Amino acid sequence: HVQLVESGGGSVQAGGSVRLACVASGYLVSSGCMGWFRQHPVKGREAVASLDGDLTTRYADSVKGRFTVSRDDAENTLYLQMNNLKPEDTSMYYCAAARGWYCGAQSFEYNYWGQGTQVTVS
């Protein structure tokens, strides 16, 4: 049984930083693709950052240079470091894992999801 549990969300002022964590159980973060999504009011769940099994990273254009995705294999945890936050980054953020080695860009390509953690930037 795969479980992904996010933490680290909260309220922050514009320009501030937040680090999200996603602890996995029943799934090794080093075994394949993992990603972060956020809920867009119109587009639905959109990809923010992803990490292939070989540590290749991909980012949405809106967060490039500000967000960094990484993982700690010993802790079996995925991270999202979010710097220089903007009000438009306000959203529910979800951790997701896919069975494949390489990440897709669409939410339907992911098999497992966390419950989400709210980030509010004012």
PDB file of C-alpha atoms in Angstrom:
ATOM      1  CA  HIS A   1       0.000   0.000   0.000  1.00  0.00           C
ATOM      2  CA  VAL A   2       1.586   3.256  -1.177  1.00  0.00           C
ATOM      3  CA  GLN A   3       1.246   6.357   0.943  1.00  0.00           C
ATOM      4  CA  LEU A   4       2.575   9.828   0.199  1.00  0.00           C
ATOM      5  CA  VAL A   5       2.324  12.352   3.018  1.00  0.00           C
ATOM      6  CA  GLU A   6       3.115  16.010   2.383  1.00  0.00           C
ATOM      7  CA  SER A   7       4.082  18.582   4.972  1.00  0.00           C
ATOM      8  CA  GLY A   8       5.637  22.029   5.164  1.00  0.00           C
ATOM      9  CA  GLY A   9       2.887  24.181   3.765  1.00  0.00           C
ATOM     10  CA  GLY A  10       1.679  27.339   5.441  1.00  0.00           C
ATOM     11  CA  SER A  11       1.356  31.081   5.061  1.00  0.00           C
ATOM     12  CA  VAL A  12       4.291  33.171   3.922  1.00  0.00           C
ATOM     13  CA  GLN A  13       4.859  36.686   2.688  1.00  0.00           C
ATOM     14  CA  ALA A  14       5.755  37.395  -0.904  1.00  0.00           C
ATOM     15  CA  GLY A  15       9.481  36.951  -1.416  1.00  0.00           C
ATOM     16  CA  GLY A  16       9.701  34.350   1.302  1.00  0.00           C
ATOM     17  CA  SER A  17      10.576  30.667   1.168  1.00  0.00           C
ATOM     18  CA  VAL A  18       8.928  27.379   2.045  1.00  0.00           C
ATOM     19  CA  ARG A  19      10.167  23.809   1.819  1.00  0.00           C
ATOM     20  CA  LEU A  20       7.656  21.075   1.213  1.00  0.00           C
ATOM     21  CA  ALA A  21       8.384  17.466   2.092  1.00  0.00           C
ATOM     22  CA  CYS A  22       6.722  14.283   0.895  1.00  0.00           C
ATOM     23  CA  VAL A  23       7.434  11.142   2.868  1.00  0.00           C
ATOM     24  CA  ALA A  24       6.748   7.952   0.949  1.00  0.00           C
ATOM     25  CA  SER A  25       5.877   4.553   2.315  1.00  0.00           C
ATOM     26  CA  GLY A  26       5.317   1.442   0.254  1.00  0.00           C
ATOM     27  CA  TYR A  27       7.247   3.132  -2.562  1.00  0.00           C
ATOM     28  CA  LEU A  28      10.925   3.973  -2.947  1.00  0.00           C
ATOM     29  CA  VAL A  29      11.472   7.545  -4.110  1.00  0.00           C
ATOM     30  CA  SER A  30      14.610   6.337  -5.897  1.00  0.00           C
ATOM     31  CA  SER A  31      12.700   3.785  -7.948  1.00  0.00           C
ATOM     32  CA  GLY A  32      11.161   6.115 -10.482  1.00  0.00           C
ATOM     33  CA  CYS A  33       9.420   9.346 -11.276  1.00  0.00           C
ATOM     34  CA  MET A  34       8.142  11.678  -8.615  1.00  0.00           C
ATOM     35  CA  GLY A  35       6.631  15.098  -8.977  1.00  0.00           C
ATOM     36  CA  TRP A  36       4.896  18.069  -7.436  1.00  0.00           C
ATOM     37  CA  PHE A  37       1.621  19.432  -8.734  1.00  0.00           C
ATOM     38  CA  ARG A  38      -0.592  22.299  -7.705  1.00  0.00           C
ATOM     39  CA  GLN A  39      -4.259  22.928  -8.191  1.00  0.00           C
ATOM     40  CA  HIS A  40      -5.085  25.600 -10.743  1.00  0.00           C
ATOM     41  CA  PRO A  41      -8.652  26.995 -10.573  1.00  0.00           C
ATOM     42  CA  VAL A  42      -9.137  26.640 -14.343  1.00  0.00           C
ATOM     43  CA  LYS A  43      -6.462  24.224 -15.607  1.00  0.00           C
ATOM     44  CA  GLY A  44      -6.931  21.712 -12.811  1.00  0.00           C
ATOM     45  CA  ARG A  45      -3.899  19.944 -11.404  1.00  0.00           C
ATOM     46  CA  GLU A  46      -0.780  21.315 -13.106  1.00  0.00           C
ATOM     47  CA  ALA A  47       2.779  20.061 -12.924  1.00  0.00           C
ATOM     48  CA  VAL A  48       5.190  22.240 -10.964  1.00  0.00           C
ATOM     49  CA  ALA A  49       8.340  20.135 -10.838  1.00  0.00           C
ATOM     50  CA  SER A  50       9.346  16.561 -11.479  1.00  0.00           C
ATOM     51  CA  LEU A  51      12.281  14.297 -10.793  1.00  0.00           C
ATOM     52  CA  ASP A  52      13.050  11.293 -12.955  1.00  0.00           C
ATOM     53  CA  GLY A  53      14.580   8.171 -11.495  1.00  0.00           C
ATOM     54  CA  ASP A  54      17.961   9.299 -12.859  1.00  0.00           C
ATOM     55  CA  LEU A  55      17.558  12.690 -11.103  1.00  0.00           C
ATOM     56  CA  THR A  56      16.682  14.645 -14.246  1.00  0.00           C
ATOM     57  CA  THR A  57      14.534  17.581 -13.190  1.00  0.00           C
ATOM     58  CA  ARG A  58      11.837  19.502 -15.013  1.00  0.00           C
ATOM     59  CA  TYR A  59      10.033  22.660 -13.988  1.00  0.00           C
ATOM     60  CA  ALA A  60       7.054  24.678 -15.069  1.00  0.00           C
ATOM     61  CA  ASP A  61       8.158  27.917 -16.705  1.00  0.00           C
ATOM     62  CA  SER A  62       6.448  29.904 -13.963  1.00  0.00           C
ATOM     63  CA  VAL A  63       8.694  28.452 -11.242  1.00  0.00           C
ATOM     64  CA  LYS A  64      12.033  28.026 -13.029  1.00  0.00           C
ATOM     65  CA  GLY A  65      14.864  29.601 -11.085  1.00  0.00           C
ATOM     66  CA  ARG A  66      12.740  29.790  -7.924  1.00  0.00           C
ATOM     67  CA  PHE A  67      11.776  26.192  -7.095  1.00  0.00           C
ATOM     68  CA  THR A  68      14.054  23.182  -6.674  1.00  0.00           C
ATOM     69  CA  VAL A  69      12.941  19.566  -6.486  1.00  0.00           C
ATOM     70  CA  SER A  70      15.159  17.001  -4.801  1.00  0.00           C
ATOM     71  CA  ARG A  71      14.983  13.749  -2.928  1.00  0.00           C
ATOM     72  CA  ASP A  72      16.677  12.082   0.018  1.00  0.00           C
ATOM     73  CA  ASP A  73      16.902   8.372  -0.636  1.00  0.00           C
ATOM     74  CA  ALA A  74      17.892   7.553   2.944  1.00  0.00           C
ATOM     75  CA  GLU A  75      14.816   9.355   4.256  1.00  0.00           C
ATOM     76  CA  ASN A  76      12.672   8.174   1.316  1.00  0.00           C
ATOM     77  CA  THR A  77      11.463  11.746   0.987  1.00  0.00           C
ATOM     78  CA  LEU A  78      10.842  14.126  -1.891  1.00  0.00           C
ATOM     79  CA  TYR A  79      11.340  17.851  -1.350  1.00  0.00           C
ATOM     80  CA  LEU A  80      10.290  21.062  -3.049  1.00  0.00           C
ATOM     81  CA  GLN A  81      12.266  24.136  -2.054  1.00  0.00           C
ATOM     82  CA  MET A  82      10.245  27.198  -2.983  1.00  0.00           C
ATOM     83  CA  ASN A  83      12.033  30.562  -2.963  1.00  0.00           C
ATOM     84  CA  ASN A  84      11.001  34.081  -3.898  1.00  0.00           C
ATOM     85  CA  LEU A  85       7.370  33.113  -3.550  1.00  0.00           C
ATOM     86  CA  LYS A  86       4.698  35.132  -5.289  1.00  0.00           C
ATOM     87  CA  PRO A  87       0.970  35.484  -4.529  1.00  0.00           C
ATOM     88  CA  GLU A  88       0.209  33.504  -7.675  1.00  0.00           C
ATOM     89  CA  ASP A  89       2.015  30.521  -6.127  1.00  0.00           C
ATOM     90  CA  THR A  90      -0.826  30.240  -3.640  1.00  0.00           C
ATOM     91  CA  SER A  91      -2.335  26.801  -4.083  1.00  0.00           C
ATOM     92  CA  MET A  92      -2.724  23.311  -2.717  1.00  0.00           C
ATOM     93  CA  TYR A  93       0.443  21.391  -3.545  1.00  0.00           C
ATOM     94  CA  TYR A  94       0.390  17.646  -4.158  1.00  0.00           C
ATOM     95  CA  CYS A  95       3.153  15.081  -4.232  1.00  0.00           C
ATOM     96  CA  ALA A  96       2.783  12.326  -6.812  1.00  0.00           C
ATOM     97  CA  ALA A  97       4.616   9.204  -7.888  1.00  0.00           C
ATOM     98  CA  ALA A  98       4.546   7.246 -11.109  1.00  0.00           C
ATOM     99  CA  ARG A  99       5.534   3.648 -11.758  1.00  0.00           C
ATOM    100  CA  GLY A 100       7.747   4.647 -14.676  1.00  0.00           C
ATOM    101  CA  TRP A 101      11.353   5.824 -14.584  1.00  0.00           C
ATOM    102  CA  TYR A 102      10.710   9.031 -16.525  1.00  0.00           C
ATOM    103  CA  CYS A 103       8.112  11.614 -15.635  1.00  0.00           C
ATOM    104  CA  GLY A 104       5.252  12.748 -17.770  1.00  0.00           C
ATOM    105  CA  ALA A 105       3.780  16.225 -17.595  1.00  0.00           C
ATOM    106  CA  GLN A 106       0.154  15.284 -17.086  1.00  0.00           C
ATOM    107  CA  SER A 107      -1.517  14.309 -13.857  1.00  0.00           C
ATOM    108  CA  PHE A 108      -3.062  11.191 -15.388  1.00  0.00           C
ATOM    109  CA  GLU A 109       0.448   9.773 -15.872  1.00  0.00           C
ATOM    110  CA  TYR A 110       0.937   9.496 -12.118  1.00  0.00           C
ATOM    111  CA  ASN A 111      -0.299   6.549 -10.101  1.00  0.00           C
ATOM    112  CA  TYR A 112      -0.084   7.675  -6.487  1.00  0.00           C
ATOM    113  CA  TRP A 113      -1.010  10.946  -4.814  1.00  0.00           C
ATOM    114  CA  GLY A 114      -0.682  12.587  -1.444  1.00  0.00           C
ATOM    115  CA  GLN A 115      -3.462  14.481   0.252  1.00  0.00           C
ATOM    116  CA  GLY A 116      -1.930  17.897  -0.437  1.00  0.00           C
ATOM    117  CA  THR A 117      -0.540  20.749   1.620  1.00  0.00           C
ATOM    118  CA  GLN A 118      -1.697  24.355   1.331  1.00  0.00           C
ATOM    119  CA  VAL A 119       0.713  27.177   0.551  1.00  0.00           C
ATOM    120  CA  THR A 120      -0.616  30.715   0.859  1.00  0.00           C
ATOM    121  CA  VAL A 121       1.486  33.687  -0.243  1.00  0.00           C
ATOM    122  CA  SER A 122       0.357  37.200   0.625  1.00  0.00           C
TER     123      SER A 122
END
